Short mmCIF file of N, CA, C and O in Angstrom, two decimals:
data_model
loop_
_atom_site.label_atom_id
_atom_site.label_comp_id
_atom_site.label_asym_id
_atom_site.label_seq_id
_atom_site.Cartn_x
_atom_site.Cartn_y
_atom_site.Cartn_z
N MET A 624 149.94 198.53 163.11
CA MET A 624 149.85 197.84 161.84
C MET A 624 150.76 198.55 160.83
O MET A 624 150.81 199.76 160.76
N SER A 625 151.45 197.76 160.03
CA SER A 625 152.31 198.29 158.99
C SER A 625 151.50 198.64 157.76
O SER A 625 150.70 197.84 157.28
N THR A 626 151.71 199.84 157.25
CA THR A 626 151.05 200.25 156.01
C THR A 626 152.12 200.38 154.92
O THR A 626 153.30 200.60 155.22
N PRO A 627 151.72 200.28 153.65
CA PRO A 627 152.70 200.45 152.58
C PRO A 627 153.40 201.81 152.64
O PRO A 627 154.61 201.89 152.42
N ASP A 628 152.68 202.88 152.97
CA ASP A 628 153.30 204.21 153.02
C ASP A 628 154.39 204.26 154.10
O ASP A 628 155.47 204.81 153.87
N GLU A 629 154.11 203.69 155.26
CA GLU A 629 155.10 203.69 156.34
C GLU A 629 156.29 202.82 155.98
O GLU A 629 157.44 203.21 156.15
N LEU A 630 156.05 201.64 155.44
CA LEU A 630 157.14 200.73 155.09
C LEU A 630 157.95 201.25 153.91
O LEU A 630 159.15 201.01 153.83
N GLU A 631 157.29 201.97 153.00
CA GLU A 631 158.00 202.52 151.84
C GLU A 631 159.07 203.51 152.27
O GLU A 631 160.14 203.58 151.69
N ARG A 632 158.77 204.28 153.30
CA ARG A 632 159.77 205.24 153.83
C ARG A 632 160.87 204.53 154.59
O ARG A 632 161.99 205.00 154.64
N ARG A 633 160.55 203.39 155.18
CA ARG A 633 161.48 202.69 156.05
C ARG A 633 162.44 201.77 155.31
O ARG A 633 163.58 201.58 155.73
N PHE A 634 161.99 201.17 154.21
CA PHE A 634 162.77 200.16 153.51
C PHE A 634 163.19 200.60 152.12
O PHE A 634 162.40 201.19 151.39
N THR A 635 164.41 200.23 151.75
CA THR A 635 164.81 200.31 150.34
C THR A 635 164.16 199.12 149.63
O THR A 635 163.62 198.21 150.29
N LEU A 636 164.23 199.09 148.32
CA LEU A 636 163.68 197.97 147.58
C LEU A 636 164.35 196.67 148.01
O LEU A 636 163.69 195.66 148.26
N LEU A 637 165.67 196.69 148.13
CA LEU A 637 166.41 195.49 148.51
C LEU A 637 166.03 195.02 149.91
O LEU A 637 165.80 193.82 150.14
N ALA A 638 165.93 195.94 150.85
CA ALA A 638 165.56 195.58 152.22
C ALA A 638 164.13 195.08 152.29
O ALA A 638 163.83 194.11 153.01
N ALA A 639 163.22 195.71 151.55
CA ALA A 639 161.83 195.27 151.53
C ALA A 639 161.72 193.86 150.94
O ALA A 639 160.98 193.02 151.47
N ALA A 640 162.47 193.61 149.88
CA ALA A 640 162.44 192.28 149.26
C ALA A 640 163.01 191.22 150.20
O ALA A 640 162.47 190.11 150.27
N ALA A 641 164.06 191.55 150.91
CA ALA A 641 164.65 190.59 151.86
C ALA A 641 163.68 190.28 153.00
O ALA A 641 163.50 189.11 153.37
N ARG A 642 163.05 191.31 153.55
CA ARG A 642 162.08 191.09 154.64
C ARG A 642 160.88 190.31 154.12
O ARG A 642 160.39 189.39 154.78
N TYR A 643 160.39 190.65 152.92
CA TYR A 643 159.28 189.94 152.31
C TYR A 643 159.64 188.46 152.14
O TYR A 643 158.84 187.58 152.47
N ASP A 644 160.83 188.20 151.61
CA ASP A 644 161.27 186.83 151.38
C ASP A 644 161.34 186.04 152.69
O ASP A 644 160.91 184.88 152.74
N ALA A 645 161.85 186.67 153.74
CA ALA A 645 161.94 185.99 155.04
C ALA A 645 160.55 185.65 155.57
O ALA A 645 160.31 184.51 156.03
N LEU A 646 159.64 186.61 155.52
CA LEU A 646 158.28 186.36 156.01
C LEU A 646 157.55 185.35 155.13
O LEU A 646 156.86 184.45 155.64
N ARG A 647 157.71 185.46 153.81
CA ARG A 647 157.03 184.56 152.88
C ARG A 647 157.52 183.13 153.04
O ARG A 647 156.74 182.18 153.01
N THR A 648 158.82 182.96 153.24
CA THR A 648 159.38 181.63 153.45
C THR A 648 158.84 181.03 154.74
O THR A 648 158.42 179.87 154.76
N ARG A 649 158.84 181.82 155.80
CA ARG A 649 158.31 181.32 157.06
C ARG A 649 156.83 180.97 156.94
O ARG A 649 156.38 179.95 157.44
N ASP A 650 156.08 181.79 156.22
CA ASP A 650 154.66 181.53 156.01
C ASP A 650 154.46 180.22 155.25
O ASP A 650 153.55 179.46 155.54
N ALA A 651 155.32 179.97 154.26
CA ALA A 651 155.19 178.75 153.47
C ALA A 651 155.57 177.51 154.26
O ALA A 651 155.01 176.43 154.04
N LEU A 652 156.50 177.64 155.18
CA LEU A 652 156.98 176.48 155.95
C LEU A 652 156.11 176.15 157.15
O LEU A 652 156.11 175.01 157.61
N ALA A 653 155.40 177.12 157.67
CA ALA A 653 154.60 176.90 158.87
C ALA A 653 153.17 176.52 158.50
O ALA A 653 152.59 177.06 157.57
N ALA A 654 152.63 175.57 159.25
CA ALA A 654 151.24 175.19 159.03
C ALA A 654 150.34 176.21 159.70
O ALA A 654 150.66 176.73 160.77
N PRO A 655 149.22 176.53 159.08
CA PRO A 655 148.27 177.41 159.76
C PRO A 655 147.83 176.79 161.09
O PRO A 655 147.81 175.58 161.24
N ALA A 656 147.50 177.63 162.03
CA ALA A 656 147.15 177.17 163.38
C ALA A 656 145.96 176.24 163.39
O ALA A 656 145.84 175.40 164.28
N ASP A 657 145.07 176.32 162.40
CA ASP A 657 143.86 175.49 162.42
C ASP A 657 144.05 174.14 161.73
O ASP A 657 143.12 173.37 161.63
N GLU A 658 145.26 173.83 161.23
CA GLU A 658 145.50 172.53 160.60
C GLU A 658 146.09 171.55 161.60
O GLU A 658 146.67 171.94 162.60
N ASP A 659 145.95 170.26 161.27
CA ASP A 659 146.49 169.24 162.18
C ASP A 659 148.01 169.21 162.11
O ASP A 659 148.63 169.92 161.34
N ASP A 660 148.61 168.37 162.92
CA ASP A 660 150.07 168.29 163.00
C ASP A 660 150.65 167.24 162.08
O ASP A 660 151.77 166.79 162.30
N SER A 661 149.93 166.82 161.07
CA SER A 661 150.47 165.80 160.17
C SER A 661 151.69 166.34 159.45
O SER A 661 151.90 167.54 159.32
N GLU A 662 152.51 165.43 158.97
CA GLU A 662 153.76 165.80 158.30
C GLU A 662 153.50 166.65 157.05
O GLU A 662 154.25 167.56 156.74
N LEU A 663 152.41 166.36 156.34
CA LEU A 663 152.10 167.13 155.14
C LEU A 663 151.64 168.54 155.48
O LEU A 663 151.87 169.47 154.73
N ALA A 664 150.96 168.70 156.61
CA ALA A 664 150.42 170.01 156.96
C ALA A 664 151.51 170.95 157.46
O ALA A 664 151.37 172.15 157.36
N GLN A 665 152.58 170.41 158.02
CA GLN A 665 153.62 171.26 158.60
C GLN A 665 155.00 170.74 158.19
O GLN A 665 155.60 169.92 158.88
N PRO A 666 155.54 171.23 157.07
CA PRO A 666 156.84 170.76 156.60
C PRO A 666 157.96 170.98 157.61
O PRO A 666 158.88 170.20 157.67
N ASP A 667 157.89 172.02 158.39
CA ASP A 667 158.92 172.29 159.39
C ASP A 667 158.23 172.53 160.74
O ASP A 667 157.73 173.62 161.00
N PRO A 668 158.21 171.52 161.59
CA PRO A 668 157.49 171.66 162.86
C PRO A 668 158.07 172.73 163.78
O PRO A 668 157.39 173.17 164.71
N ASP A 669 159.28 173.17 163.53
CA ASP A 669 159.90 174.20 164.37
C ASP A 669 159.59 175.62 163.91
O ASP A 669 160.00 176.59 164.54
N THR A 670 158.91 175.75 162.77
CA THR A 670 158.60 177.07 162.22
C THR A 670 157.27 177.57 162.76
O THR A 670 156.25 176.91 162.61
N GLU A 671 157.31 178.73 163.36
CA GLU A 671 156.10 179.34 163.92
C GLU A 671 155.31 180.04 162.82
O GLU A 671 155.89 180.71 161.96
N PRO A 672 153.99 179.90 162.84
CA PRO A 672 153.17 180.65 161.87
C PRO A 672 153.34 182.16 162.09
O PRO A 672 153.71 182.60 163.17
N LEU A 673 153.06 182.91 161.05
CA LEU A 673 153.13 184.36 161.16
C LEU A 673 152.07 184.87 162.13
O LEU A 673 150.97 184.34 162.20
N THR A 674 152.43 185.91 162.85
CA THR A 674 151.44 186.59 163.68
C THR A 674 150.54 187.42 162.76
O THR A 674 150.85 187.61 161.58
N ARG A 675 149.46 187.93 163.29
CA ARG A 675 148.58 188.80 162.50
C ARG A 675 149.37 189.99 161.97
O ARG A 675 149.26 190.36 160.80
N GLY A 676 150.17 190.61 162.83
CA GLY A 676 150.97 191.76 162.42
C GLY A 676 151.95 191.42 161.31
O GLY A 676 152.14 192.19 160.37
N GLU A 677 152.58 190.26 161.41
CA GLU A 677 153.53 189.84 160.38
C GLU A 677 152.82 189.51 159.07
O GLU A 677 153.33 189.82 157.99
N ALA A 678 151.64 188.90 159.15
CA ALA A 678 150.87 188.60 157.93
C ALA A 678 150.46 189.90 157.23
O ALA A 678 150.54 190.00 156.00
N LEU A 679 150.06 190.89 158.01
CA LEU A 679 149.70 192.19 157.42
C LEU A 679 150.94 192.89 156.87
O LEU A 679 150.89 193.54 155.82
N GLU A 680 152.07 192.76 157.57
CA GLU A 680 153.32 193.33 157.06
C GLU A 680 153.71 192.68 155.74
O GLU A 680 154.16 193.35 154.81
N LEU A 681 153.52 191.37 155.63
CA LEU A 681 153.81 190.65 154.38
C LEU A 681 152.98 191.22 153.23
O LEU A 681 153.50 191.48 152.14
N LEU A 682 151.71 191.44 153.47
CA LEU A 682 150.85 192.04 152.44
C LEU A 682 151.32 193.45 152.07
O LEU A 682 151.41 193.80 150.89
N ALA A 683 151.62 194.27 153.08
CA ALA A 683 152.07 195.65 152.83
C ALA A 683 153.41 195.66 152.11
O ALA A 683 153.64 196.49 151.22
N LEU A 684 154.30 194.75 152.46
CA LEU A 684 155.60 194.69 151.79
C LEU A 684 155.45 194.32 150.32
O LEU A 684 156.19 194.83 149.46
N GLY A 685 154.49 193.47 149.98
CA GLY A 685 154.23 193.16 148.58
C GLY A 685 153.87 194.41 147.80
O GLY A 685 154.33 194.62 146.67
N GLU A 686 153.05 195.26 148.40
CA GLU A 686 152.68 196.53 147.76
C GLU A 686 153.89 197.46 147.64
O GLU A 686 154.09 198.10 146.62
N VAL A 687 154.71 197.52 148.68
CA VAL A 687 155.91 198.38 148.66
C VAL A 687 156.84 197.93 147.53
O VAL A 687 157.37 198.77 146.78
N ILE A 688 157.06 196.64 147.40
CA ILE A 688 157.94 196.12 146.36
C ILE A 688 157.39 196.47 144.98
O ILE A 688 158.13 196.91 144.10
N ALA A 689 156.09 196.30 144.79
CA ALA A 689 155.48 196.65 143.50
C ALA A 689 155.66 198.14 143.20
O ALA A 689 156.00 198.53 142.08
N ARG A 690 155.44 198.98 144.20
CA ARG A 690 155.61 200.43 144.00
C ARG A 690 157.04 200.78 143.65
O ARG A 690 157.30 201.51 142.70
N LYS A 691 157.98 200.28 144.46
CA LYS A 691 159.38 200.63 144.25
C LYS A 691 159.90 200.10 142.92
O LYS A 691 160.67 200.77 142.24
N ALA A 692 159.48 198.92 142.54
CA ALA A 692 159.89 198.38 141.24
C ALA A 692 159.30 199.23 140.12
O ALA A 692 159.95 199.48 139.10
N GLY A 693 158.07 199.68 140.32
CA GLY A 693 157.41 200.52 139.31
C GLY A 693 158.08 201.86 139.11
O GLY A 693 158.11 202.39 138.00
N TYR A 694 158.65 202.42 140.19
CA TYR A 694 159.29 203.73 140.08
C TYR A 694 160.42 203.71 139.07
O TYR A 694 160.62 204.66 138.33
N GLY A 695 161.17 202.64 139.02
CA GLY A 695 162.32 202.57 138.12
C GLY A 695 162.01 201.99 136.76
O GLY A 695 162.89 201.92 135.90
N ARG A 696 160.78 201.58 136.54
CA ARG A 696 160.43 200.91 135.29
C ARG A 696 160.74 201.76 134.07
O ARG A 696 161.36 201.30 133.12
N GLN A 697 160.33 203.01 134.06
CA GLN A 697 160.53 203.83 132.87
C GLN A 697 161.99 204.20 132.67
O GLN A 697 162.43 204.39 131.53
N LEU A 698 162.76 204.27 133.74
CA LEU A 698 164.20 204.46 133.58
C LEU A 698 164.81 203.24 132.89
O LEU A 698 165.70 203.37 132.05
N SER A 699 164.31 202.06 133.23
CA SER A 699 164.78 200.83 132.58
C SER A 699 164.34 200.79 131.12
O SER A 699 165.09 200.32 130.26
N VAL A 700 163.15 201.27 130.85
CA VAL A 700 162.68 201.34 129.46
C VAL A 700 163.60 202.26 128.67
O VAL A 700 164.04 201.93 127.56
N ARG A 701 163.93 203.40 129.25
CA ARG A 701 164.82 204.34 128.56
C ARG A 701 166.19 203.70 128.31
O ARG A 701 166.76 203.84 127.24
N SER A 702 166.69 202.95 129.29
CA SER A 702 167.97 202.26 129.12
C SER A 702 167.89 201.22 128.00
O SER A 702 168.83 201.07 127.21
N ALA A 703 166.77 200.52 127.93
CA ALA A 703 166.59 199.53 126.87
C ALA A 703 166.57 200.20 125.50
O ALA A 703 167.16 199.69 124.54
N ARG A 704 165.90 201.35 125.40
CA ARG A 704 165.88 202.08 124.13
C ARG A 704 167.29 202.53 123.76
O ARG A 704 167.70 202.40 122.60
N ARG A 705 168.02 203.05 124.74
CA ARG A 705 169.41 203.47 124.47
C ARG A 705 170.26 202.31 123.97
O ARG A 705 171.17 202.49 123.19
N ALA A 706 169.96 201.11 124.47
CA ALA A 706 170.73 199.92 124.08
C ALA A 706 170.24 199.34 122.76
O ALA A 706 170.76 198.33 122.30
N GLY A 707 169.22 199.96 122.14
CA GLY A 707 168.76 199.54 120.83
C GLY A 707 167.55 198.64 120.82
O GLY A 707 167.19 198.10 119.78
N ALA A 708 166.89 198.46 121.96
CA ALA A 708 165.70 197.60 122.00
C ALA A 708 164.54 198.26 121.27
O ALA A 708 164.34 199.47 121.33
N SER A 709 163.78 197.44 120.56
CA SER A 709 162.59 197.93 119.87
C SER A 709 161.43 197.99 120.86
O SER A 709 161.47 197.40 121.94
N TRP A 710 160.37 198.68 120.46
CA TRP A 710 159.18 198.73 121.31
C TRP A 710 158.51 197.38 121.39
O TRP A 710 157.91 197.04 122.41
N SER A 711 158.63 196.56 120.37
CA SER A 711 158.09 195.20 120.43
C SER A 711 158.83 194.39 121.50
O SER A 711 158.20 193.66 122.28
N GLN A 712 160.14 194.53 121.54
CA GLN A 712 160.93 193.82 122.55
C GLN A 712 160.62 194.34 123.96
O GLN A 712 160.48 193.56 124.90
N ILE A 713 160.50 195.65 124.09
CA ILE A 713 160.19 196.24 125.39
C ILE A 713 158.80 195.80 125.84
O ILE A 713 158.60 195.41 127.00
N GLY A 714 157.83 195.85 124.93
CA GLY A 714 156.48 195.40 125.26
C GLY A 714 156.47 193.95 125.73
O GLY A 714 155.83 193.61 126.72
N ALA A 715 157.21 193.10 125.02
CA ALA A 715 157.28 191.69 125.41
C ALA A 715 157.90 191.53 126.79
O ALA A 715 157.43 190.74 127.61
N ALA A 716 158.96 192.31 127.07
CA ALA A 716 159.61 192.23 128.38
C ALA A 716 158.69 192.69 129.50
O ALA A 716 158.79 192.22 130.64
N LEU A 717 157.77 193.59 129.18
CA LEU A 717 156.81 194.10 130.17
C LEU A 717 155.51 193.30 130.19
O LEU A 717 154.63 193.57 131.01
N GLY A 718 155.38 192.35 129.26
CA GLY A 718 154.16 191.56 129.19
C GLY A 718 152.98 192.34 128.62
O GLY A 718 151.84 192.13 129.01
N THR A 719 153.28 193.26 127.70
CA THR A 719 152.23 194.09 127.12
C THR A 719 152.54 194.29 125.64
O THR A 719 153.49 193.74 125.11
N SER A 720 151.74 195.08 124.98
CA SER A 720 151.99 195.37 123.56
C SER A 720 153.03 196.47 123.43
O SER A 720 153.28 197.23 124.37
N LYS A 721 153.60 196.58 122.23
CA LYS A 721 154.55 197.66 122.00
C LYS A 721 153.87 199.01 122.12
O LYS A 721 154.45 199.96 122.65
N GLN A 722 152.62 199.10 121.67
CA GLN A 722 151.88 200.36 121.73
C GLN A 722 151.64 200.78 123.18
O GLN A 722 151.83 201.93 123.55
N ALA A 723 151.23 199.84 124.03
CA ALA A 723 150.97 200.14 125.44
C ALA A 723 152.26 200.55 126.15
O ALA A 723 152.27 201.47 126.97
N ALA A 724 153.36 199.88 125.83
CA ALA A 724 154.65 200.22 126.44
C ALA A 724 155.08 201.63 126.02
O ALA A 724 155.52 202.43 126.84
N TRP A 725 154.92 201.94 124.73
CA TRP A 725 155.30 203.25 124.21
C TRP A 725 154.43 204.35 124.83
O TRP A 725 154.93 205.40 125.23
N GLU A 726 153.12 204.09 124.93
CA GLU A 726 152.22 205.09 125.51
C GLU A 726 152.54 205.34 126.98
O GLU A 726 152.53 206.49 127.43
N ALA A 727 152.82 204.29 127.74
CA ALA A 727 153.18 204.46 129.16
C ALA A 727 154.46 205.27 129.29
O ALA A 727 154.58 206.14 130.16
N HIS A 728 155.41 205.01 128.41
CA HIS A 728 156.68 205.74 128.47
C HIS A 728 156.46 207.21 128.13
O HIS A 728 157.05 208.09 128.78
N ASN A 729 155.63 207.48 127.16
CA ASN A 729 155.36 208.87 126.80
C ASN A 729 154.58 209.61 127.89
O ASN A 729 154.81 210.80 128.11
N ARG A 730 153.70 208.92 128.61
CA ARG A 730 153.03 209.54 129.76
C ARG A 730 154.06 209.89 130.83
O ARG A 730 154.01 210.95 131.45
N TRP A 731 155.02 208.99 131.03
CA TRP A 731 156.09 209.24 132.01
C TRP A 731 156.92 210.46 131.60
O TRP A 731 157.25 211.29 132.44
N ILE A 732 157.23 210.57 130.31
CA ILE A 732 157.97 211.74 129.83
C ILE A 732 157.18 213.01 130.14
O ILE A 732 157.74 214.00 130.64
N ASP A 733 155.88 213.01 129.88
CA ASP A 733 155.03 214.16 130.19
C ASP A 733 155.10 214.51 131.67
O ASP A 733 155.15 215.68 132.04
N GLU A 734 155.11 213.49 132.53
CA GLU A 734 155.15 213.72 133.98
C GLU A 734 156.49 214.31 134.44
O GLU A 734 156.55 214.94 135.50
N GLN A 735 157.54 214.12 133.67
CA GLN A 735 158.86 214.62 134.06
C GLN A 735 159.00 216.13 133.83
O GLN A 735 159.87 216.77 134.40
N ALA A 736 158.14 216.69 133.00
CA ALA A 736 158.20 218.11 132.68
C ALA A 736 157.51 218.94 133.76
O ALA A 736 156.55 218.49 134.38
N GLY A 737 158.01 220.15 133.98
CA GLY A 737 157.36 221.07 134.91
C GLY A 737 157.66 220.79 136.37
O GLY A 737 158.51 219.98 136.71
N GLU A 738 156.92 221.46 137.21
CA GLU A 738 157.14 221.37 138.65
C GLU A 738 156.23 220.30 139.26
O GLU A 738 155.05 220.22 138.97
N ARG A 739 156.83 219.47 140.10
CA ARG A 739 156.10 218.43 140.83
C ARG A 739 156.57 218.42 142.27
O ARG A 739 157.77 218.36 142.53
N ASP A 740 155.65 218.47 143.18
CA ASP A 740 155.97 218.38 144.61
C ASP A 740 157.07 219.37 145.01
O ASP A 740 157.96 219.05 145.79
N GLY A 741 157.03 220.57 144.43
CA GLY A 741 158.01 221.59 144.78
C GLY A 741 159.36 221.44 144.11
O GLY A 741 160.28 222.20 144.38
N HIS A 742 159.51 220.46 143.22
CA HIS A 742 160.78 220.23 142.52
C HIS A 742 160.55 220.42 141.03
O HIS A 742 159.54 219.99 140.48
N TRP A 743 161.53 221.04 140.39
CA TRP A 743 161.43 221.24 138.95
C TRP A 743 161.84 219.98 138.23
O TRP A 743 162.79 219.32 138.60
N GLY A 744 161.12 219.68 137.19
CA GLY A 744 161.41 218.50 136.38
C GLY A 744 162.25 218.88 135.18
O GLY A 744 163.00 219.84 135.19
N TRP A 745 162.07 218.14 134.11
CA TRP A 745 162.84 218.33 132.90
C TRP A 745 162.44 219.62 132.20
O TRP A 745 161.30 220.05 132.25
N ASP A 746 163.42 220.22 131.49
CA ASP A 746 163.10 221.37 130.66
C ASP A 746 162.71 220.88 129.26
O ASP A 746 162.68 219.68 129.00
N GLU A 747 162.42 221.84 128.36
CA GLU A 747 161.97 221.47 127.02
C GLU A 747 163.00 220.63 126.27
O GLU A 747 162.64 219.73 125.50
N ASN A 748 164.29 220.92 126.46
CA ASN A 748 165.34 220.16 125.78
C ASN A 748 165.38 218.72 126.27
O ASN A 748 165.58 217.79 125.48
N ASP A 749 165.22 218.52 127.59
CA ASP A 749 165.20 217.17 128.15
C ASP A 749 164.02 216.37 127.60
O ASP A 749 164.16 215.20 127.22
N VAL A 750 162.87 217.01 127.55
CA VAL A 750 161.66 216.35 127.04
C VAL A 750 161.84 216.01 125.57
O VAL A 750 161.52 214.89 125.13
N ALA A 751 162.37 216.93 124.80
CA ALA A 751 162.57 216.68 123.37
C ALA A 751 163.55 215.53 123.15
O ALA A 751 163.30 214.66 122.29
N ALA A 752 164.62 215.49 123.90
CA ALA A 752 165.60 214.40 123.77
C ALA A 752 164.98 213.06 124.14
O ALA A 752 165.23 212.04 123.47
N ALA A 753 164.15 213.05 125.19
CA ALA A 753 163.49 211.81 125.60
C ALA A 753 162.52 211.33 124.52
O ALA A 753 162.41 210.13 124.26
N ARG A 754 161.83 212.27 123.87
CA ARG A 754 160.89 211.89 122.81
C ARG A 754 161.62 211.35 121.58
O ARG A 754 161.14 210.42 120.93
N VAL A 755 162.76 211.93 121.27
CA VAL A 755 163.56 211.41 120.14
C VAL A 755 164.00 209.99 120.44
O VAL A 755 163.89 209.10 119.59
N LEU A 756 164.49 209.75 121.66
CA LEU A 756 164.92 208.41 122.04
C LEU A 756 163.75 207.43 122.02
O LEU A 756 163.88 206.30 121.56
N ALA A 757 162.58 207.88 122.48
CA ALA A 757 161.40 207.01 122.49
C ALA A 757 160.99 206.64 121.06
O ALA A 757 160.59 205.49 120.81
N GLY A 758 161.11 207.58 120.15
CA GLY A 758 160.75 207.28 118.77
C GLY A 758 159.28 206.96 118.60
O GLY A 758 158.43 207.30 119.42
N ASP A 759 158.98 206.26 117.52
CA ASP A 759 157.62 205.89 117.14
C ASP A 759 157.54 204.37 117.04
O ASP A 759 158.31 203.77 116.29
N PRO A 760 156.64 203.75 117.77
CA PRO A 760 156.59 202.28 117.72
C PRO A 760 156.23 201.72 116.36
O PRO A 760 156.58 200.59 116.03
N GLU A 761 155.54 202.50 115.55
CA GLU A 761 155.13 202.01 114.24
C GLU A 761 156.24 202.18 113.20
O GLU A 761 156.21 201.57 112.14
N GLY A 762 157.25 203.01 113.51
CA GLY A 762 158.31 203.29 112.55
C GLY A 762 159.44 202.27 112.61
O GLY A 762 160.42 202.40 111.89
N GLU A 763 159.31 201.25 113.44
CA GLU A 763 160.38 200.27 113.57
C GLU A 763 160.26 199.19 112.50
O GLU A 763 159.16 198.80 112.10
N GLY A 764 161.42 198.72 112.07
CA GLY A 764 161.43 197.66 111.07
C GLY A 764 161.12 196.30 111.67
O GLY A 764 160.90 196.17 112.87
N ALA A 765 161.15 195.28 110.84
CA ALA A 765 160.90 193.91 111.29
C ALA A 765 162.05 193.45 112.19
O ALA A 765 163.19 193.87 112.00
N GLU A 766 161.71 192.59 113.12
CA GLU A 766 162.72 192.10 114.06
C GLU A 766 163.04 190.65 113.83
O GLU A 766 162.27 189.87 113.45
#
């Protein structure tokens, strides 16, 4: 059985998304084995339903994609700030409030400092620069 941890090591985000898309498309086109053979039940009669292993892989790949997309989220937030985006705009892009977006980004900055998993993170200067770029969500003018 495929687990998210195993698939995460095996696939890049792009490869995981491509495999997910292929399995999801096949799943959408094939009728479940317990449905009749009517035209509405099976849009493509030549498409085989997913096996149990493939259905579980599809679920695990969804988790892998969410994880991998999440890893780069705060880097994208930092890029948006560098490009002049406000916290209100960033919050809207993330589907959350500006305060929640700012707090998540500041937690990420905290996580970058010090040693993690045997690797050194940011030093005090890196953290200070990240905090200056993050700014204060309440200090922004009207948009």
